[in-house]
Coordinates of C-alpha atoms (C1' of nucleotides) in Angstrom, one line a residue:
Chain A
M85 CA 17.7 -57.2 57.5
I86 CA 16.3 -57.9 60.8
E87 CA 19.2 -55.8 62.0
L88 CA 17.5 -52.7 60.5
A89 CA 14.3 -53.3 62.4
V90 CA 16.1 -54.0 65.7
L91 CA 18.3 -50.9 65.4
G92 CA 15.4 -48.7 64.4
L93 CA 13.4 -49.7 67.4
L94 CA 16.4 -49.4 69.7
T95 CA 17.1 -45.9 68.3
E96 CA 13.9 -44.8 70.0
Q97 CA 14.1 -46.8 73.3
D98 CA 16.0 -49.5 75.1
L99 CA 14.2 -52.8 74.6
H100 CA 14.5 -56.5 75.2
G101 CA 13.9 -59.3 72.7
Y102 CA 10.4 -60.2 73.4
E103 CA 9.3 -56.6 73.4
L104 CA 11.1 -56.0 70.1
R105 CA 9.1 -58.6 68.5
K106 CA 5.8 -57.1 69.6
R107 CA 6.7 -53.6 68.6
L108 CA 7.8 -54.7 65.2
R109 CA 4.5 -56.5 64.7
A110 CA 2.6 -53.3 65.5
R111 CA 4.8 -51.2 63.3
L112 CA 4.8 -53.4 60.2
G113 CA 1.2 -54.5 60.0
L114 CA 0.3 -57.9 58.8
F115 CA 3.7 -58.7 57.5
S116 CA 6.4 -59.3 60.1
D117 CA 6.2 -62.7 61.7
L118 CA 9.8 -62.2 62.9
S119 CA 10.4 -65.5 64.6
F120 CA 12.6 -65.7 67.6
G121 CA 14.8 -68.0 65.7
S122 CA 16.0 -65.0 63.7
L123 CA 15.6 -62.3 66.3
Y124 CA 17.9 -63.7 69.0
P125 CA 20.7 -64.6 66.6
A126 CA 20.4 -61.2 65.1
L127 CA 20.7 -59.6 68.5
G128 CA 23.8 -61.7 69.1
R129 CA 25.4 -60.6 65.9
L130 CA 24.7 -57.0 66.6
E131 CA 26.1 -57.3 70.1
A132 CA 29.2 -59.1 68.7
A133 CA 29.6 -56.3 66.1
G134 CA 29.4 -53.7 68.9
A135 CA 26.2 -52.1 67.5
V136 CA 24.3 -52.8 70.7
T137 CA 25.1 -53.5 74.3
A138 CA 23.2 -55.7 76.6
V139 CA 22.2 -54.6 80.1
E140 CA 21.0 -57.4 82.2
Q141 CA 17.8 -56.3 83.7
H142 CA 16.9 -58.2 86.8
A143 CA 16.2 -57.4 90.4
H144 CA 17.5 -54.4 92.5
A145 CA 17.7 -51.8 89.8
P146 CA 15.8 -49.0 91.5
A147 CA 17.5 -45.8 90.4
H148 CA 16.3 -45.5 86.9
S149 CA 15.5 -42.4 84.9
P150 CA 11.9 -41.0 85.2
A151 CA 9.0 -43.0 83.8
G152 CA 8.9 -43.4 80.1
A153 CA 12.6 -43.8 79.6
M154 CA 12.8 -47.2 81.3
P155 CA 12.4 -50.3 79.2
L156 CA 8.8 -51.3 79.3
T157 CA 7.2 -54.6 78.7
G158 CA 4.6 -52.9 76.7
S159 CA 1.7 -54.6 78.2
L160 CA 0.6 -53.1 81.4
S161 CA 0.0 -56.4 83.1
G162 CA 3.4 -57.6 82.1
E163 CA 5.0 -54.5 83.5
R164 CA 3.1 -54.9 86.7
A165 CA 4.4 -58.4 86.9
A166 CA 8.0 -57.3 86.5
E167 CA 7.4 -54.6 89.1
S168 CA 6.2 -57.1 91.7
S169 CA 9.0 -59.4 91.0
R170 CA 11.4 -56.6 91.5
R171 CA 10.1 -56.2 95.0
Q172 CA 11.2 -59.5 96.6
A173 CA 14.4 -59.9 94.7
P174 CA 16.9 -62.5 96.0
V175 CA 20.5 -61.2 96.0
G176 CA 22.2 -62.6 93.0
G177 CA 19.3 -64.6 91.6
R178 CA 16.7 -63.5 89.2
S179 CA 13.2 -63.6 90.5
R180 CA 11.7 -63.6 87.1
R181 CA 13.3 -64.8 83.9
A182 CA 15.9 -62.2 83.4
R183 CA 15.3 -59.8 80.6
K184 CA 18.3 -58.8 78.5
V185 CA 17.7 -55.2 77.7
Y186 CA 19.6 -53.9 74.7
R187 CA 20.8 -50.4 74.0
I188 CA 22.1 -49.0 70.7
T189 CA 25.6 -47.7 70.5
D190 CA 27.1 -45.0 68.3
R191 CA 28.4 -47.6 66.0
G192 CA 24.9 -49.1 65.9
R193 CA 23.5 -45.7 64.9
E194 CA 25.9 -45.5 62.0
L195 CA 25.0 -48.9 60.9
F196 CA 21.3 -48.0 61.1
E197 CA 21.7 -45.0 58.9
S198 CA 23.4 -47.0 56.2
L199 CA 21.0 -49.8 56.3
L200 CA 18.0 -47.5 56.3
S201 CA 18.9 -45.5 53.2
G202 CA 19.6 -48.7 51.4
E203 CA 21.7 -46.8 48.9
G204 CA 24.6 -48.6 47.4
S205 CA 24.6 -52.2 48.5
G206 CA 21.3 -52.6 50.3
R207 CA 18.8 -55.3 49.4
S208 CA 15.5 -54.3 47.9
G209 CA 12.1 -56.1 47.8
E210 CA 8.8 -55.4 49.4
R211 CA 9.8 -56.5 52.9
Y212 CA 12.8 -54.4 52.9
F213 CA 10.9 -51.4 51.5
D214 CA 8.1 -51.6 54.1
L215 CA 10.7 -51.8 56.8
R216 CA 12.6 -48.8 55.5
L217 CA 9.5 -46.8 55.1
A218 CA 8.3 -47.6 58.6
F219 CA 11.5 -45.9 59.8
A220 CA 11.6 -43.2 57.1
R221 CA 11.3 -40.3 59.6
H222 CA 14.9 -40.9 60.4
L223 CA 15.8 -40.1 56.8
S224 CA 16.2 -36.7 55.1
R225 CA 13.4 -35.8 52.8
E226 CA 15.7 -36.2 49.8
A227 CA 16.6 -39.7 50.9
R228 CA 13.0 -40.5 51.5
I229 CA 12.0 -39.4 48.0
R230 CA 14.9 -41.5 46.5
L231 CA 13.6 -44.5 48.5
L232 CA 10.1 -44.1 47.3
E233 CA 11.1 -43.6 43.7
R234 CA 13.4 -46.6 43.7
R235 CA 10.5 -48.8 44.9
R236 CA 8.2 -47.3 42.4
A237 CA 10.6 -47.9 39.6
E238 CA 11.0 -51.5 40.7
L239 CA 7.3 -52.1 40.6
V240 CA 6.9 -50.5 37.2
R241 CA 9.7 -52.7 35.9
Q242 CA 8.1 -55.8 37.3
L243 CA 4.7 -54.8 35.7
D244 CA 6.4 -54.3 32.4
E245 CA 8.2 -57.6 32.5
S246 CA 5.2 -59.5 33.6
P247 CA 3.0 -60.5 30.8
A248 CA -0.4 -58.9 30.6
Q249 CA -3.3 -61.3 30.0
G250 CA -3.5 -62.1 26.3
T251 CA 0.2 -62.4 25.4
P252 CA 1.4 -65.8 24.5
P253 CA 2.8 -67.2 27.7
T254 CA -0.2 -66.0 29.8
G255 CA -2.7 -67.1 27.2
R256 CA -1.8 -70.7 27.8
L257 CA -2.5 -70.5 31.5
D258 CA -5.8 -71.8 33.0
A259 CA -8.2 -69.4 34.7
Y260 CA -6.7 -70.0 38.2
A261 CA -3.2 -69.3 37.2
R262 CA -4.3 -66.3 35.2
S263 CA -6.2 -65.0 38.3
V264 CA -3.1 -65.2 40.4
V265 CA -1.0 -63.4 37.9
E266 CA -3.6 -60.7 37.3
H267 CA -4.1 -60.2 41.0
S268 CA -0.4 -59.7 41.6
R269 CA -0.4 -57.1 38.8
Q270 CA -3.4 -55.4 40.4
A271 CA -1.7 -55.3 43.7
A272 CA 1.4 -53.7 42.1
R273 CA -0.7 -51.0 40.5
H274 CA -2.3 -50.2 43.8
D275 CA 1.2 -50.0 45.4
I276 CA 2.2 -47.5 42.7
V277 CA -0.8 -45.3 43.4
W278 CA 0.1 -45.5 47.1
L279 CA 3.7 -44.5 46.5
D280 CA 2.5 -41.6 44.2
G281 CA 0.5 -40.3 47.1
L282 CA 3.4 -40.5 49.4
L283 CA 5.7 -38.8 46.9
A284 CA 3.2 -36.0 46.3
T285 CA 3.0 -35.4 50.0
E286 CA 6.8 -35.3 50.3
R287 CA 7.2 -32.9 47.4
S288 CA 4.4 -30.5 48.5
A289 CA 5.8 -30.4 52.0
G290 CA 9.2 -29.7 50.6
A291 CA 7.9 -26.9 48.4
E292 CA 6.0 -25.2 51.2
R293 CA 8.6 -24.9 53.8
S294 CA 12.0 -26.2 53.0
A295 CA 13.4 -24.9 56.3
A296 CA 11.4 -27.3 58.5
P297 CA 14.0 -28.7 60.9
N298 CA 13.6 -32.5 61.2
G299 CA 10.2 -32.8 62.7
N300 CA 7.5 -34.9 61.3
P301 CA 6.4 -33.2 58.0
A302 CA 2.8 -32.2 58.4
G303 CA 0.4 -34.5 56.7
I304 CA 1.6 -37.8 55.3
A305 CA -1.1 -39.6 53.5
V306 CA -1.9 -42.4 55.9
A307 CA -4.7 -44.4 54.4
G308 CA -3.8 -43.5 50.8
T309 CA -7.5 -43.5 49.7
P310 CA -6.9 -46.2 47.1
V311 CA -7.9 -44.4 43.9
L312 CA -7.8 -46.9 41.2
D313 CA -5.6 -45.9 38.3
S314 CA -7.2 -45.7 34.9
P315 CA -8.2 -49.1 33.4
S316 CA -5.9 -48.5 30.5
E317 CA -3.6 -51.5 29.9
S318 CA -0.4 -51.5 31.9
E319 CA 1.8 -51.2 28.8
E320 CA 4.0 -48.1 29.1
S321 CA 2.4 -47.6 32.5
T322 CA 3.6 -44.2 33.7
R323 CA 7.2 -45.3 32.9
Chain B
M198 CA 7.3 -75.6 49.2
I199 CA 9.2 -75.3 46.0
E200 CA 8.4 -79.0 45.7
L201 CA 4.8 -78.1 45.1
A202 CA 5.7 -75.8 42.3
V203 CA 8.0 -78.3 40.6
L204 CA 5.6 -81.2 40.9
G205 CA 2.8 -79.1 39.6
L206 CA 4.7 -78.1 36.5
L207 CA 5.9 -81.6 35.9
T208 CA 2.4 -82.9 36.2
E209 CA 1.7 -81.2 32.9
Q210 CA 4.9 -81.8 31.1
D211 CA 8.5 -83.2 31.4
L212 CA 10.8 -80.3 32.0
H213 CA 14.4 -79.4 33.0
G214 CA 15.5 -77.1 35.7
Y215 CA 16.1 -73.9 33.8
E216 CA 12.8 -74.2 32.0
L217 CA 11.0 -74.9 35.3
R218 CA 12.2 -71.6 36.6
K219 CA 10.9 -69.7 33.6
R220 CA 7.5 -71.4 33.7
L221 CA 7.1 -70.7 37.3
R222 CA 7.9 -67.1 36.8
A223 CA 5.2 -66.8 34.2
R224 CA 2.7 -68.7 36.3
L225 CA 3.1 -66.8 39.6
G226 CA 3.4 -63.2 38.4
L227 CA 5.6 -60.8 40.2
F228 CA 6.3 -63.0 43.1
S229 CA 8.5 -66.0 42.4
D230 CA 12.2 -65.3 42.2
L231 CA 12.9 -68.9 42.7
S232 CA 16.7 -68.9 42.7
F233 CA 18.6 -71.8 41.3
G234 CA 20.1 -72.2 44.7
S235 CA 16.8 -73.6 45.9
L236 CA 15.6 -75.1 42.7
Y237 CA 18.4 -77.6 42.0
P238 CA 18.6 -78.8 45.6
A239 CA 14.8 -79.3 45.6
L240 CA 15.1 -81.3 42.4
G241 CA 17.7 -83.4 44.1
R242 CA 15.5 -84.0 47.1
L243 CA 12.6 -85.0 44.9
E244 CA 14.7 -87.4 43.0
A245 CA 16.1 -88.9 46.1
A246 CA 12.5 -89.3 47.4
G247 CA 11.5 -91.0 44.2
A248 CA 9.0 -88.3 43.3
V249 CA 10.7 -87.6 40.0
T250 CA 13.1 -89.4 37.8
A251 CA 15.8 -87.7 35.7
V252 CA 16.2 -88.5 32.0
E253 CA 19.5 -87.3 30.7
Q254 CA 18.6 -85.3 27.6
H255 CA 21.6 -85.1 25.3
A256 CA 22.6 -86.1 21.8
H257 CA 21.2 -88.9 19.6
A258 CA 17.7 -89.0 20.9
P259 CA 15.8 -88.9 17.7
A260 CA 12.8 -91.0 18.2
H261 CA 10.7 -88.8 20.5
S262 CA 6.9 -88.5 20.6
P263 CA 5.2 -86.0 18.2
A264 CA 5.9 -82.3 18.6
G265 CA 4.4 -80.8 21.7
A266 CA 5.0 -83.7 24.0
M267 CA 8.7 -83.3 24.0
P268 CA 10.4 -81.1 26.5
L269 CA 10.9 -77.7 25.1
T270 CA 13.3 -75.1 25.9
G271 CA 10.5 -72.6 25.7
S272 CA 12.4 -70.1 23.6
L273 CA 12.4 -71.0 19.9
S274 CA 16.0 -70.0 19.4
G275 CA 17.1 -72.1 22.3
E276 CA 15.3 -75.1 20.9
R277 CA 16.8 -74.6 17.6
A278 CA 20.2 -74.5 19.2
A279 CA 19.5 -77.8 20.9
E280 CA 18.3 -79.2 17.6
S281 CA 21.5 -78.2 15.7
S282 CA 23.7 -79.6 18.5
R283 CA 21.8 -82.9 18.3
R284 CA 22.9 -83.2 14.7
Q285 CA 26.7 -83.6 15.1
A286 CA 26.6 -85.5 18.4
P287 CA 29.9 -87.2 19.5
V288 CA 29.5 -90.7 20.8
G289 CA 29.5 -90.5 24.6
G290 CA 30.0 -86.8 25.0
R291 CA 27.4 -84.1 25.2
S292 CA 27.5 -81.6 22.3
R293 CA 25.6 -79.0 24.4
R294 CA 25.6 -78.7 28.1
A295 CA 23.4 -81.7 28.9
R296 CA 19.9 -80.9 30.1
K297 CA 18.5 -83.1 32.8
V298 CA 14.9 -83.5 32.0
Y299 CA 12.7 -84.6 34.9
R300 CA 9.5 -86.6 34.9
I301 CA 7.1 -87.0 37.7
T302 CA 6.4 -90.5 39.1
D303 CA 3.3 -92.0 40.7
R304 CA 4.7 -91.3 44.1
G305 CA 5.3 -87.7 43.0
R306 CA 1.7 -87.4 42.0
E307 CA 0.6 -88.5 45.4
L308 CA 3.0 -86.0 47.0
F309 CA 1.7 -83.3 44.8
E310 CA -1.9 -83.9 45.8
S311 CA -1.2 -83.8 49.5
L312 CA 0.9 -80.7 49.2
L313 CA -1.6 -79.0 46.9
S314 CA -4.6 -79.3 49.2
G315 CA -2.5 -78.1 52.1
E316 CA -5.0 -79.8 54.5
G317 CA -3.6 -81.2 57.6
S318 CA 0.0 -80.2 58.0
G319 CA 0.6 -77.8 55.1
R320 CA 2.1 -74.4 55.6
S321 CA 0.0 -71.4 54.9
G322 CA 0.9 -67.8 54.1
E323 CA 0.5 -65.7 51.0
R324 CA 3.3 -67.4 49.0
Y325 CA 1.9 -70.8 49.6
F326 CA -1.6 -69.8 48.9
D327 CA -0.7 -68.2 45.6
L328 CA 1.2 -71.3 44.6
R329 CA -1.7 -73.6 45.5
L330 CA -4.3 -71.4 43.7
A331 CA -2.1 -71.4 40.6
F332 CA -2.5 -75.1 40.4
A333 CA -6.0 -75.2 41.8
R334 CA -7.4 -76.8 38.7
H335 CA -5.9 -80.1 39.9
L336 CA -8.2 -79.9 43.0
S337 CA -11.8 -80.8 43.4
R338 CA -14.2 -77.9 43.6
E339 CA -14.8 -78.8 47.3
A340 CA -11.1 -78.7 48.0
R341 CA -10.7 -75.4 46.1
I342 CA -13.5 -73.8 48.2
R343 CA -11.9 -75.0 51.4
L344 CA -8.6 -73.5 50.2
L345 CA -10.1 -70.2 49.4
E346 CA -12.0 -70.0 52.7
R347 CA -9.0 -71.0 54.7
R348 CA -7.0 -68.1 53.1
R349 CA -10.0 -65.7 53.6
A350 CA -10.3 -66.6 57.3
E351 CA -6.6 -66.1 57.7
L352 CA -6.8 -62.6 56.3
V353 CA -9.8 -61.7 58.4
R354 CA -8.0 -62.9 61.4
Q355 CA -4.9 -60.8 60.6
L356 CA -7.1 -57.7 60.0
D357 CA -8.9 -58.2 63.3
E358 CA -5.6 -58.6 65.2
S359 CA -3.9 -55.7 63.5
P360 CA -4.7 -52.4 65.2
A361 CA -6.8 -50.0 63.2
Q362 CA -5.5 -46.5 63.2
G363 CA -6.6 -44.8 66.4
T364 CA -6.1 -47.6 68.9
P365 CA -3.4 -47.1 71.5
P366 CA -0.4 -48.9 69.9
T367 CA -1.0 -47.5 66.5
G368 CA -1.7 -44.0 67.7
R369 CA 1.9 -43.7 68.9
L370 CA 3.3 -44.4 65.5
D371 CA 4.5 -41.6 63.2
A372 CA 2.9 -41.0 59.9
Y373 CA 5.3 -43.2 57.9
A374 CA 4.8 -46.3 60.1
R375 CA 1.0 -45.7 60.1
S376 CA 1.0 -45.5 56.4
V377 CA 2.8 -48.9 56.1
V378 CA 0.3 -50.5 58.5
E379 CA -2.7 -49.0 56.9
H380 CA -1.5 -50.0 53.4
S381 CA -1.0 -53.5 54.5
R382 CA -4.5 -53.5 55.9
Q383 CA -5.8 -52.1 52.7
A384 CA -4.1 -54.8 50.7
A385 CA -5.6 -57.5 52.9
R386 CA -9.1 -56.0 52.3
H387 CA -8.5 -56.1 48.6
D388 CA -7.4 -59.7 48.8
I389 CA -10.6 -60.6 50.6
V390 CA -12.7 -59.0 47.9
W391 CA -10.7 -61.0 45.3
L392 CA -11.2 -64.2 47.2
D393 CA -15.0 -63.5 47.5
G394 CA -15.1 -63.2 43.8
L395 CA -13.4 -66.5 43.3
L396 CA -15.6 -68.1 45.9
A397 CA -18.8 -66.8 44.2
T398 CA -17.6 -68.2 40.9
E399 CA -16.9 -71.5 42.4
R400 CA -20.3 -71.7 44.1
S401 CA -22.3 -70.6 41.1
A402 CA -20.5 -73.0 38.9
G403 CA -21.3 -75.7 41.4
A404 CA -24.9 -74.9 41.5
E405 CA -25.5 -74.7 37.8
R406 CA -24.0 -78.0 36.7
S407 CA -22.7 -80.2 39.4
A408 CA -21.9 -82.9 36.9
A409 CA -19.2 -81.1 35.0
P410 CA -16.4 -83.7 34.6
N411 CA -13.1 -82.2 35.6
G412 CA -12.6 -79.5 32.9
N413 CA -12.0 -75.9 33.6
P414 CA -15.2 -74.6 35.2
A415 CA -16.5 -72.0 32.9
G416 CA -15.8 -68.4 33.9
I417 CA -13.3 -67.9 36.7
A418 CA -13.0 -64.2 37.6
V419 CA -9.6 -63.3 36.3
A420 CA -9.1 -59.7 36.9
G421 CA -11.4 -59.5 40.0
T422 CA -12.6 -56.0 39.3
P423 CA -11.4 -54.7 42.7
V424 CA -14.6 -53.3 44.1
L425 CA -13.6 -51.5 47.3
D426 CA -15.5 -52.8 50.3
S427 CA -17.5 -50.3 52.3
P428 CA -15.4 -47.8 54.2
S429 CA -16.8 -49.1 57.5
E430 CA -14.2 -49.8 60.1
S431 CA -12.7 -53.3 59.9
E432 CA -14.0 -54.4 63.3
E433 CA -16.2 -57.5 62.9
S434 CA -15.3 -57.3 59.2
T435 CA -17.5 -59.9 57.4
R436 CA -16.4 -62.4 59.9
Chain C
dG212 C1' 38.2 -64.6 11.3
dC213 C1' 37.5 -63.5 16.1
dC214 C1' 36.2 -61.9 20.3
dA215 C1' 32.7 -60.0 23.5
dT216 C1' 28.3 -60.5 25.0
dG217 C1' 24.3 -62.7 26.4
dA218 C1' 21.2 -66.7 26.6
dT219 C1' 21.0 -71.4 28.0
dA220 C1' 22.0 -74.8 31.6
dT221 C1' 23.6 -77.0 36.0
dA222 C1' 25.7 -76.8 40.4
dT223 C1' 27.5 -75.3 45.0
dC224 C1' 28.4 -72.2 49.0
dG225 C1' 27.8 -69.1 52.9
dA226 C1' 24.6 -66.3 55.3
dG227 C1' 20.7 -66.0 57.3
dG228 C1' 15.4 -66.8 58.0
dT229 C1' 11.6 -70.0 59.7
dG230 C1' 9.0 -73.1 62.4
dA231 C1' 9.3 -76.2 66.0
dT232 C1' 10.8 -77.1 70.3
dA233 C1' 12.9 -76.7 75.1
dT234 C1' 13.2 -74.3 79.3
dA235 C1' 11.7 -71.2 82.9
dT236 C1' 8.7 -67.9 85.6
dC237 C1' 4.5 -66.0 86.9
dG238 C1' -0.7 -64.7 87.1
dA239 C1' -5.2 -66.2 86.5
dT240 C1' -8.9 -69.3 86.5
dC241 C1' -11.4 -73.0 88.0
Chain D
dG248 C1' -3.2 -77.1 93.2
dA249 C1' -3.2 -77.8 88.6
dT250 C1' -3.5 -76.4 84.3
dC251 C1' -3.5 -72.7 81.1
dG252 C1' -1.7 -68.7 78.9
dA253 C1' 1.5 -64.9 78.7
dT254 C1' 6.2 -63.5 79.3
dA255 C1' 11.1 -64.5 78.1
dT256 C1' 15.3 -66.5 76.1
dA257 C1' 17.5 -69.9 73.4
dT258 C1' 18.7 -73.6 70.0
dC259 C1' 17.8 -76.9 66.2
dA260 C1' 17.1 -78.8 61.5
dC261 C1' 15.8 -77.5 57.3
dC262 C1' 15.3 -74.5 53.6
dT263 C1' 15.8 -70.3 50.7
dC264 C1' 18.4 -66.7 48.8
dG265 C1' 22.1 -64.3 46.4
dA266 C1' 26.5 -64.8 44.6
dT267 C1' 29.5 -67.3 42.1
dA268 C1' 31.7 -71.0 39.1
dT269 C1' 31.5 -73.6 35.1
dA270 C1' 30.2 -74.9 30.3
dT271 C1' 28.0 -74.4 25.6
dC272 C1' 26.3 -72.0 21.8
dA273 C1' 24.3 -67.9 18.9
dT274 C1' 24.7 -63.4 17.6
dG275 C1' 26.8 -59.4 16.2
dG276 C1' 30.4 -56.1 15.9
dC277 C1' 34.9 -55.1 14.4

DNA sequence: GCCATGATATATCGAGGTGATATATCGATC
DNA sequence: GATCGATATATCACCTCGATATATCATGGC
């Protein structure tokens, strides 16, 4: 599913591998190690599939589109370095380690759409959900709501299947194991509250002005002010 | 690191593959898919390394130790099934699909200890931490405290590296991506509070009675009553 | 009776992710 | 002027996952 992340970033701007990694890190928060050992092979697969095309980016490439559209290094110092290297470019050689800049194709955009919605055959799980949500602005509001509700249902299901403290299998665990289980349940409850906030925002935005084009719907809950849900036991929790 | 989980469970009781999976599920909460595709190869590796030995468990094995010590199926119906199949056992054949029951060896116990403490060369990350904590009763209090503090330091480091909302890279993200980042930061803060609770319990237990043998130290915080930390910005957060 | 379903149980395979490592270029720092 | 750290691409061995195949038995519907 690294493909989804790569395509999502390339939808917005041409980028090279190293930069893709940094952007993804910024976009996904603490998650997202994204080792090069998976990134470069993924780029290779996408290129082979015709979803992206590589544009060797080395010296003597002066006539580029106005600032902002060109592939940046992201860090200013890094970009300055590339700039200076571009000055004294030898003919065929690369003055700096050549950066392979990738651009998404139409086929890539199709693939992105289908991976993003995750409907049908897509994988689920927290990683995949976070990734999809991070690019959710490329989805229709209806698809976003379905995405959020699918994740919510999954969390509720896991909570119901997981034994609350007291039931036979959990009762036999020692305090450390119980703490791990209970903490994971707590985290799931927090996630549900978070999702409910996002869902409420989506729905109120949809009720207000259903004719809003495709722009960023006004006020998505960002921090999600983690209101703890009621201390009632999780059984039949909002199912 | 499935090895750690397998060895930890086998430390407590002889078990077969299918049962290992179920126990681990109960012990680790929502995490822990643990597919057979990784479990059985792991058992094979451990057997090859001499960390566990397999005892074919099929028919005509009547003289086993008193109830409770024998490897259970876990589900009563399953055990009853095995029982009934054991009655009419053909000579060399297996009346039921033979269960390979594994037992940990001395070498396995050594390996378990070194994997559990995770000191030196052990991997980190949330999965590994949860796994280690779930078996933390096999560690000394000092090792437990080091484990908790290593995890805490890792979370603090990630929070400090991750951009708070407002700083340049985050400011350019749309509301959905910001929400994902902020939610992951929130989760990390909750984890730190949880860890602080566990650390406080360890330390107070250590102060009260430092001569407690190896039994379960009195009252480990189980649910961790998720007190939100102050809304102050994360910069220099409790580091 | 008998057949479908589902739980128990082990095993293997392809696809793909991770962490480590190698290689190369350049600025900075001392 | 040498090392260090950031930039940048690439590959490797090992492992994990999800799917699938196989086999046994209980249960329950018809």
